[in-house]
CSV table of C-alpha atoms (C1' of nucleotides) in Angstrom, one decimal:
chain,number,residue,atom,x,y,z
S,51,MET,CA,-18.8,22.2,-25.0
S,52,SER,CA,-18.0,25.0,-22.6
S,53,GLU,CA,-21.1,24.2,-20.6
S,54,VAL,CA,-19.7,21.0,-19.2
S,55,VAL,CA,-16.4,22.2,-17.8
S,56,VAL,CA,-16.4,25.0,-15.2
S,57,GLU,CA,-13.7,26.5,-13.1
S,58,VAL,CA,-14.8,27.0,-9.5
S,59,ARG,CA,-15.1,30.7,-9.2
S,60,VAL,CA,-13.1,32.0,-6.2
S,61,ALA,CA,-15.0,35.1,-5.5
S,62,ASP,CA,-18.4,33.5,-5.7
S,63,TRP,CA,-17.9,30.5,-3.5
S,64,GLY,CA,-17.8,32.0,0.0
S,65,GLU,CA,-20.8,34.2,-0.7
S,66,ARG,CA,-22.8,31.5,-2.2
S,67,VAL,CA,-22.1,29.2,0.8
S,68,LEU,CA,-23.0,32.0,3.3
S,69,ALA,CA,-26.2,32.7,1.4
S,70,ALA,CA,-27.1,29.1,1.4
S,71,LEU,CA,-26.5,28.6,5.1
S,72,ARG,CA,-28.4,31.7,5.9
S,73,SER,CA,-31.4,30.6,3.8
S,74,GLU,CA,-31.3,27.3,5.6
S,75,GLY,CA,-31.6,29.2,8.9
S,76,GLN,CA,-28.2,28.0,10.1
S,77,ARG,CA,-26.3,30.2,12.5
S,78,LEU,CA,-23.4,32.2,11.1
S,79,THR,CA,-21.1,32.0,14.0
S,80,GLY,CA,-17.6,33.2,14.3
S,81,PRO,CA,-15.9,29.8,13.8
S,82,ARG,CA,-18.1,29.1,10.8
S,83,LEU,CA,-17.2,32.4,9.1
S,84,THR,CA,-13.5,31.8,9.9
S,85,ILE,CA,-13.6,28.4,8.3
S,86,ILE,CA,-15.6,29.5,5.2
S,87,HIS,CA,-13.4,32.5,4.6
S,88,TRP,CA,-10.2,30.4,4.9
S,89,VAL,CA,-11.6,27.7,2.5
S,90,ALA,CA,-12.8,30.4,0.1
S,91,ALA,CA,-9.3,31.7,-0.1
S,92,GLN,CA,-7.7,28.3,-1.0
S,93,GLU,CA,-6.7,27.9,-4.6
S,94,ARG,CA,-5.8,24.3,-4.3
S,95,PRO,CA,-7.1,21.2,-2.5
S,96,PHE,CA,-6.2,21.1,1.2
S,97,SER,CA,-6.0,18.4,3.8
S,98,ALA,CA,-8.0,18.3,6.9
S,99,GLU,CA,-4.8,18.7,8.8
S,100,ALA,CA,-3.9,21.9,6.9
S,101,LEU,CA,-7.2,23.3,7.8
S,102,THR,CA,-7.1,22.5,11.4
S,103,ALA,CA,-3.6,23.7,11.7
S,104,ALA,CA,-4.2,27.0,9.9
S,105,LEU,CA,-7.1,27.9,12.2
S,106,ALA,CA,-5.7,26.7,15.5
S,107,PRO,CA,-6.2,27.8,18.1
S,108,ALA,CA,-8.8,30.1,17.0
S,109,VAL,CA,-11.2,27.3,16.0
S,110,GLY,CA,-11.2,24.0,17.7
S,111,ARG,CA,-10.4,20.8,15.8
S,112,ALA,CA,-13.8,19.3,16.6
S,113,THR,CA,-15.6,22.3,15.2
S,114,VAL,CA,-13.5,22.2,12.0
S,115,TYR,CA,-14.5,18.6,11.4
S,116,ARG,CA,-18.1,19.3,12.1
S,117,VAL,CA,-18.3,22.2,9.8
S,118,VAL,CA,-16.4,20.5,7.0
S,119,ASP,CA,-18.8,17.6,7.2
S,120,ARG,CA,-21.7,19.9,7.0
S,121,LEU,CA,-20.4,21.7,4.0
S,122,ARG,CA,-19.7,18.3,2.4
S,123,GLU,CA,-23.2,17.1,3.0
S,124,ARG,CA,-24.6,20.2,1.4
S,125,GLY,CA,-22.3,19.8,-1.6
S,126,TRP,CA,-20.1,22.8,-1.1
S,127,LEU,CA,-17.0,20.8,-0.4
S,128,ALA,CA,-15.8,17.6,-2.1
S,129,ARG,CA,-13.4,15.1,-0.7
S,130,VAL,CA,-11.0,14.2,-3.4
S,131,GLN,CA,-8.7,11.3,-3.3
S,132,THR,CA,-5.3,12.1,-4.6
S,133,GLU,CA,-3.2,9.8,-6.7
S,134,ARG,CA,-1.2,9.0,-3.6
S,135,GLY,CA,-4.3,7.8,-1.9
S,136,ASP,CA,-4.9,10.4,0.7
S,137,TYR,CA,-7.9,12.7,1.0
S,138,THR,CA,-8.0,16.4,0.2
S,139,TYR,CA,-10.9,18.8,0.1
S,140,VAL,CA,-11.8,21.2,-2.7
S,141,ARG,CA,-14.4,23.9,-3.0
S,142,THR,CA,-17.2,22.7,-5.2
S,143,LEU,CA,-20.8,23.4,-6.1
S,144,PRO,CA,-23.9,21.3,-5.2
S,145,GLY,CA,-24.7,18.7,-7.8
S,146,HIS,CA,-23.0,15.7,-9.4
S,147,HIS,CA,-19.5,16.6,-10.7
S,148,HIS,CA,-16.2,15.1,-11.3
S,149,HIS,CA,-13.0,17.0,-10.6
S,150,ALA,CA,-9.9,17.7,-12.7
S,151,VAL,CA,-7.2,18.8,-10.3
S,152,CYS,CA,-4.1,20.4,-11.6
S,153,LEU,CA,-1.1,18.5,-10.1
S,154,ARG,CA,0.9,21.7,-9.8
S,155,CYS,CA,-1.3,24.6,-8.8
S,156,GLY,CA,-4.3,22.7,-7.6
S,157,THR,CA,-6.8,24.5,-9.8
S,158,THR,CA,-9.9,22.5,-9.9
S,159,LEU,CA,-12.2,22.2,-12.9
S,160,LEU,CA,-15.7,20.8,-12.4
S,161,VAL,CA,-16.7,18.4,-15.1
S,162,GLU,CA,-20.5,18.3,-15.3
S,163,GLY,CA,-22.2,15.3,-16.6
S,164,CYS,CA,-20.9,11.8,-17.2
S,165,GLN,CA,-21.1,11.2,-20.9
S,166,THR,CA,-17.9,9.2,-20.9
S,167,ILE,CA,-19.0,7.1,-18.0
S,168,GLU,CA,-22.0,6.2,-20.1
S,169,THR,CA,-19.7,4.6,-22.6
S,170,LEU,CA,-18.2,2.4,-20.0
S,171,THR,CA,-21.6,1.7,-18.6
S,172,ALA,CA,-22.7,0.4,-22.0
S,173,LEU,CA,-19.6,-1.7,-22.3
S,174,LEU,CA,-20.2,-3.3,-18.9
S,175,ALA,CA,-23.8,-3.8,-19.8
S,176,ARG,CA,-22.7,-6.0,-22.6
S,177,HIS,CA,-21.1,-8.1,-19.9
S,178,GLY,CA,-24.2,-8.2,-17.8
S,179,PHE,CA,-23.0,-5.7,-15.3
S,180,ARG,CA,-25.4,-2.8,-14.5
S,181,VAL,CA,-23.5,0.3,-13.4
S,182,GLN,CA,-25.2,2.2,-10.6
S,183,GLY,CA,-22.6,4.6,-9.4
S,184,HIS,CA,-19.0,5.6,-9.8
S,185,ILE,CA,-16.1,7.6,-8.4
S,186,LEU,CA,-13.9,9.5,-10.8
S,187,GLU,CA,-11.0,11.8,-10.2
S,188,LEU,CA,-8.8,13.3,-12.8
S,189,PHE,CA,-5.3,14.7,-12.4
S,190,GLY,CA,-3.1,16.7,-14.7
S,191,LEU,CA,-1.9,20.2,-15.5
S,192,CYS,CA,-4.1,23.2,-16.0
S,193,ALA,CA,-3.6,25.6,-18.9
S,194,ARG,CA,-1.9,28.1,-16.8
S,195,CYS,CA,0.7,25.7,-15.4
S,196,GLN,CA,1.5,24.3,-18.8
S,197,ALA,CA,2.2,27.8,-20.0
S,198,THR,CA,4.5,28.5,-17.1
S,199,SER,CA,8.0,27.0,-17.5
S,200,SER,CA,9.6,24.9,-14.8
K,189,MET,CA,-15.3,-6.3,-26.7
K,190,SER,CA,-14.8,-9.2,-24.4
K,191,GLU,CA,-11.1,-8.5,-24.3
K,192,VAL,CA,-11.4,-5.4,-22.2
K,193,VAL,CA,-13.5,-6.8,-19.4
K,194,VAL,CA,-12.2,-9.7,-17.4
K,195,GLU,CA,-13.5,-11.3,-14.3
K,196,VAL,CA,-10.6,-12.0,-11.9
K,197,ARG,CA,-10.3,-15.8,-12.0
K,198,VAL,CA,-10.4,-17.3,-8.5
K,199,ALA,CA,-8.4,-20.4,-9.0
K,200,ASP,CA,-5.7,-18.6,-10.9
K,201,TRP,CA,-5.0,-15.7,-8.5
K,202,GLY,CA,-3.3,-17.5,-5.6
K,203,GLU,CA,-1.0,-19.5,-7.9
K,204,ARG,CA,0.0,-16.6,-10.0
K,205,VAL,CA,0.8,-14.6,-6.9
K,206,LEU,CA,2.9,-17.4,-5.4
K,207,ALA,CA,4.7,-18.0,-8.7
K,208,ALA,CA,5.5,-14.3,-8.9
K,209,LEU,CA,6.8,-14.1,-5.4
K,210,ARG,CA,8.9,-17.2,-5.9
K,211,SER,CA,10.3,-15.8,-9.1
K,212,GLU,CA,11.2,-12.6,-7.3
K,213,GLY,CA,13.1,-14.7,-4.7
K,214,GLN,CA,10.7,-13.7,-1.9
K,215,ARG,CA,10.3,-16.1,1.0
K,216,LEU,CA,7.1,-18.1,1.0
K,217,THR,CA,6.7,-18.1,4.8
K,218,GLY,CA,3.8,-19.6,6.7
K,219,PRO,CA,2.1,-16.3,7.4
K,220,ARG,CA,2.4,-15.2,3.8
K,221,LEU,CA,0.9,-18.4,2.5
K,222,THR,CA,-1.9,-18.1,5.0
K,223,ILE,CA,-2.7,-14.5,3.9
K,224,ILE,CA,-2.5,-15.3,0.2
K,225,HIS,CA,-4.8,-18.3,0.6
K,226,TRP,CA,-7.3,-16.4,2.5
K,227,VAL,CA,-7.3,-13.6,0.0
K,228,ALA,CA,-7.5,-16.0,-2.9
K,229,ALA,CA,-10.7,-17.4,-1.4
K,230,GLN,CA,-12.5,-14.0,-1.1
K,231,GLU,CA,-15.1,-13.4,-3.7
K,232,ARG,CA,-15.7,-9.9,-2.7
K,233,PRO,CA,-13.8,-6.9,-1.5
K,234,PHE,CA,-12.6,-7.1,2.1
K,235,SER,CA,-11.5,-4.5,4.6
K,236,ALA,CA,-8.1,-4.5,6.3
K,237,GLU,CA,-10.0,-5.1,9.5
K,238,ALA,CA,-11.7,-8.2,8.1
K,239,LEU,CA,-8.5,-9.7,7.0
K,240,THR,CA,-6.7,-9.1,10.3
K,241,ALA,CA,-9.6,-10.4,12.3
K,242,ALA,CA,-10.0,-13.6,10.1
K,243,LEU,CA,-6.3,-14.5,10.6
K,244,ALA,CA,-5.9,-13.5,14.2
K,245,PRO,CA,-4.1,-14.8,16.2
K,246,ALA,CA,-2.4,-17.0,13.7
K,247,VAL,CA,-0.9,-14.0,11.9
K,248,GLY,CA,0.0,-10.8,13.6
K,249,ARG,CA,-1.6,-7.5,12.6
K,250,ALA,CA,1.7,-5.9,11.6
K,251,THR,CA,2.5,-8.8,9.3
K,252,VAL,CA,-0.9,-8.6,7.6
K,253,TYR,CA,-0.4,-4.9,6.9
K,254,ARG,CA,3.1,-5.5,5.7
K,255,VAL,CA,2.1,-8.3,3.3
K,256,VAL,CA,-0.9,-6.4,2.0
K,257,ASP,CA,1.3,-3.4,1.2
K,258,ARG,CA,3.7,-5.6,-0.6
K,259,LEU,CA,1.0,-7.3,-2.7
K,260,ARG,CA,-0.4,-3.8,-3.5
K,261,GLU,CA,3.0,-2.5,-4.6
K,262,ARG,CA,3.3,-5.5,-6.9
K,263,GLY,CA,-0.1,-5.0,-8.4
K,264,TRP,CA,-1.8,-8.1,-7.0
K,265,LEU,CA,-4.2,-6.3,-4.7
K,266,ALA,CA,-6.0,-3.0,-5.3
K,267,ARG,CA,-7.3,-0.7,-2.8
K,268,VAL,CA,-10.8,0.3,-3.9
K,269,GLN,CA,-12.7,3.1,-2.4
K,270,THR,CA,-16.3,2.3,-1.8
K,271,GLU,CA,-19.2,4.6,-2.4
K,272,ARG,CA,-19.3,5.2,1.3
K,273,GLY,CA,-15.7,6.4,1.3
K,274,ASP,CA,-13.9,3.6,3.1
K,275,TYR,CA,-11.2,1.4,1.7
K,276,THR,CA,-11.5,-2.2,0.7
K,277,TYR,CA,-9.1,-4.5,-1.0
K,278,VAL,CA,-9.7,-6.7,-4.1
K,279,ARG,CA,-7.6,-9.2,-5.9
K,280,THR,CA,-6.4,-7.8,-9.1
K,281,LEU,CA,-3.7,-8.4,-11.7
K,282,PRO,CA,-0.6,-6.2,-12.3
K,283,GLY,CA,-1.2,-3.4,-14.9
K,284,HIS,CA,-3.5,-0.5,-15.2
K,285,HIS,CA,-7.2,-1.4,-14.6
K,286,HIS,CA,-10.4,-0.1,-13.3
K,287,HIS,CA,-12.8,-2.1,-11.2
K,288,ALA,CA,-16.5,-2.6,-11.5
K,289,VAL,CA,-17.6,-3.9,-8.2
K,290,CYS,CA,-21.0,-5.5,-7.7
K,291,LEU,CA,-22.8,-3.8,-4.9
K,292,ARG,CA,-24.4,-7.0,-3.7
K,293,CYS,CA,-22.0,-9.9,-4.1
K,294,GLY,CA,-18.8,-8.0,-4.5
K,295,THR,CA,-17.8,-9.7,-7.7
K,296,THR,CA,-15.1,-7.5,-9.4
K,297,LEU,CA,-14.7,-7.1,-13.1
K,298,LEU,CA,-11.4,-5.7,-14.3
K,299,VAL,CA,-11.9,-3.1,-17.0
K,300,GLU,CA,-8.7,-2.9,-19.1
K,301,GLY,CA,-7.9,0.2,-21.0
K,302,CYS,CA,-9.3,3.7,-20.6
K,303,GLN,CA,-11.0,4.5,-23.9
K,304,THR,CA,-13.7,6.4,-22.1
K,305,ILE,CA,-11.3,8.4,-20.1
K,306,GLU,CA,-9.8,9.4,-23.4
K,307,THR,CA,-13.0,11.1,-24.3
K,308,LEU,CA,-12.9,13.1,-21.1
K,309,THR,CA,-9.3,13.8,-21.6
K,310,ALA,CA,-10.1,15.3,-25.0
K,311,LEU,CA,-12.8,17.4,-23.6
K,312,LEU,CA,-10.6,18.8,-20.9
K,313,ALA,CA,-7.8,19.4,-23.5
K,314,ARG,CA,-10.2,21.7,-25.2
K,315,HIS,CA,-10.2,23.7,-22.0
K,316,GLY,CA,-6.4,23.6,-21.8
K,317,PHE,CA,-6.2,21.0,-19.1
K,318,ARG,CA,-3.8,18.1,-19.8
K,319,VAL,CA,-4.9,15.0,-18.0
K,320,GLN,CA,-2.0,12.9,-16.6
K,321,GLY,CA,-3.7,10.4,-14.3
K,322,HIS,CA,-7.1,9.4,-12.9
K,323,ILE,CA,-8.9,7.3,-10.4
K,324,LEU,CA,-12.0,5.5,-11.4
K,325,GLU,CA,-14.2,3.1,-9.6
K,326,LEU,CA,-17.5,1.7,-10.8
K,327,PHE,CA,-20.3,0.2,-8.7
K,328,GLY,CA,-23.4,-1.7,-9.7
K,329,LEU,CA,-24.9,-5.1,-10.0
K,330,CYS,CA,-23.3,-8.0,-11.7
K,331,ALA,CA,-25.2,-10.3,-14.0
K,332,ARG,CA,-25.6,-13.0,-11.4
K,333,CYS,CA,-27.1,-10.6,-8.8
K,334,GLN,CA,-29.5,-9.1,-11.3
K,335,ALA,CA,-30.8,-12.6,-12.1
K,336,THR,CA,-31.3,-13.4,-8.5
K,337,SER,CA,-34.5,-12.0,-7.1
K,338,SER,CA,-34.4,-10.0,-3.8
A,223,DG,C1',-34.4,33.0,26.8
A,224,DT,C1',-33.5,29.0,23.8
A,225,DC,C1',-31.2,25.8,21.8
A,226,DA,C1',-27.8,25.3,18.2
A,227,DC,C1',-23.1,25.6,18.4
A,228,DT,C1',-18.4,25.4,20.4
A,229,DG,C1',-14.2,24.0,22.9
A,230,DC,C1',-11.9,20.9,25.7
A,231,DA,C1',-10.3,16.7,26.7
A,232,DA,C1',-10.7,12.0,26.5
A,233,DA,C1',-11.8,8.0,23.6
A,234,DA,C1',-11.7,5.6,19.6
A,235,DG,C1',-10.0,3.6,15.5
A,236,DG,C1',-6.9,2.2,12.3
A,237,DT,C1',-2.0,1.9,10.9
A,238,DT,C1',2.9,2.0,11.7
A,239,DT,C1',7.3,1.2,14.1
A,240,DG,C1',11.0,-0.8,17.3
A,241,DC,C1',13.0,-4.6,18.6
A,242,DA,C1',14.2,-9.2,19.9
A,243,DA,C1',13.2,-13.9,18.3
A,244,DC,C1',12.4,-17.0,14.5
A,245,DG,C1',13.1,-19.8,10.5
A,246,DG,C1',13.3,-20.2,5.2
A,247,DA,C1',16.9,-20.8,1.7
L,118,DT,C1',24.5,-19.7,9.1
L,119,DC,C1',22.4,-15.4,7.6
L,120,DC,C1',19.4,-12.1,6.8
L,121,DG,C1',14.6,-11.4,5.6
L,122,DT,C1',10.5,-12.0,8.2
L,123,DT,C1',7.5,-12.1,12.2
L,124,DG,C1',4.9,-11.1,16.7
L,125,DC,C1',4.2,-8.3,20.3
L,126,DA,C1',3.3,-4.1,22.3
L,127,DA,C1',3.7,0.5,22.3
L,128,DA,C1',3.5,4.6,19.7
L,129,DC,C1',1.1,7.5,16.4
L,130,DC,C1',-2.1,10.1,14.0
L,131,DT,C1',-6.4,11.4,12.6
L,132,DT,C1',-11.2,11.7,13.6
L,133,DT,C1',-15.1,11.3,16.8
L,134,DT,C1',-17.7,11.9,21.0
L,135,DG,C1',-19.4,13.5,25.7
L,136,DC,C1',-20.5,17.3,28.1
L,137,DA,C1',-20.7,21.7,30.2
L,138,DG,C1',-20.5,26.5,28.8
L,139,DT,C1',-21.4,30.1,25.2
L,140,DG,C1',-23.7,33.2,22.2
L,141,DA,C1',-26.6,33.9,17.8
L,142,DC,C1',-31.1,34.9,16.8
DNA sequence: GTCACTGCAAAAGGTTTGCAACGGA
DNA sequence: TCCGTTGCAAACCTTTTGCAGTGAC
């Protein structure tokens, strides 16, 4: 079972992103490096506001939004809806995943595959509904936070 | 299995909402009735913008937002994220549900219960993660739309 | 040297709020 | 009558866009 749940590796992420951008022939400008390094250091989901605020005035707001969009398109960043309904971003890896976000520390587990969605898909199929896509976010407490008291 | 998937009944909805508001001692004002009737007639998810536009200038924008919020708090309206990432609203019923939204006609099925989430929850538990909440939206084609060509 | 990228500032878009007037119960 | 509700308009906040200048390759 360990192959379907993966914790996003902190050290890896930034380097993998940079390697990917390089291999696509994208320019590794100062602002881009600043943003990627900052994101790589985040251990929990962050808001667009937090990102722009953290890098101001070194990096312009417009640039932040443009770079974030690009990373999202490429699958390095996921926009995750919180239980409260607002958006946050988390480092992720290209491919189809779902996210299990720790409510306390923000640690994000990637859940690969959608076996459970398949069950629901089958249920709905019996009602004539053909599932073609879905959005799933999970929230809870990671192992570390359960171990920590308070 | 038919007990876990329910199509939101059109005729019912408005009356149930009115009855609920009445029983809570809320005022059934003109603007509120207008909004509820309009929503009751919608067979597919609608945006806040569509709602405000449809009722303007009979009902002010501020009032629309305030009433929608109230219905949402009471569980009569759900804010559903689309695959494109923007929000739409659908009639729903109080309680915990998930929604299966037809990509073509917008018909919304309520999926009651979270059996499949439980599978995922168990999987994550084996990784030490304790799931406490989730967001799930399903998209696809309802039976009627599959039957219709084009 | 080129052209992708950036910053600035302004525009846009959507939601919320203040406040005086209104009108259900 | 009273107080919850409403409309208007302005404020707000976040994101996007236009455009001239910059700098990575």
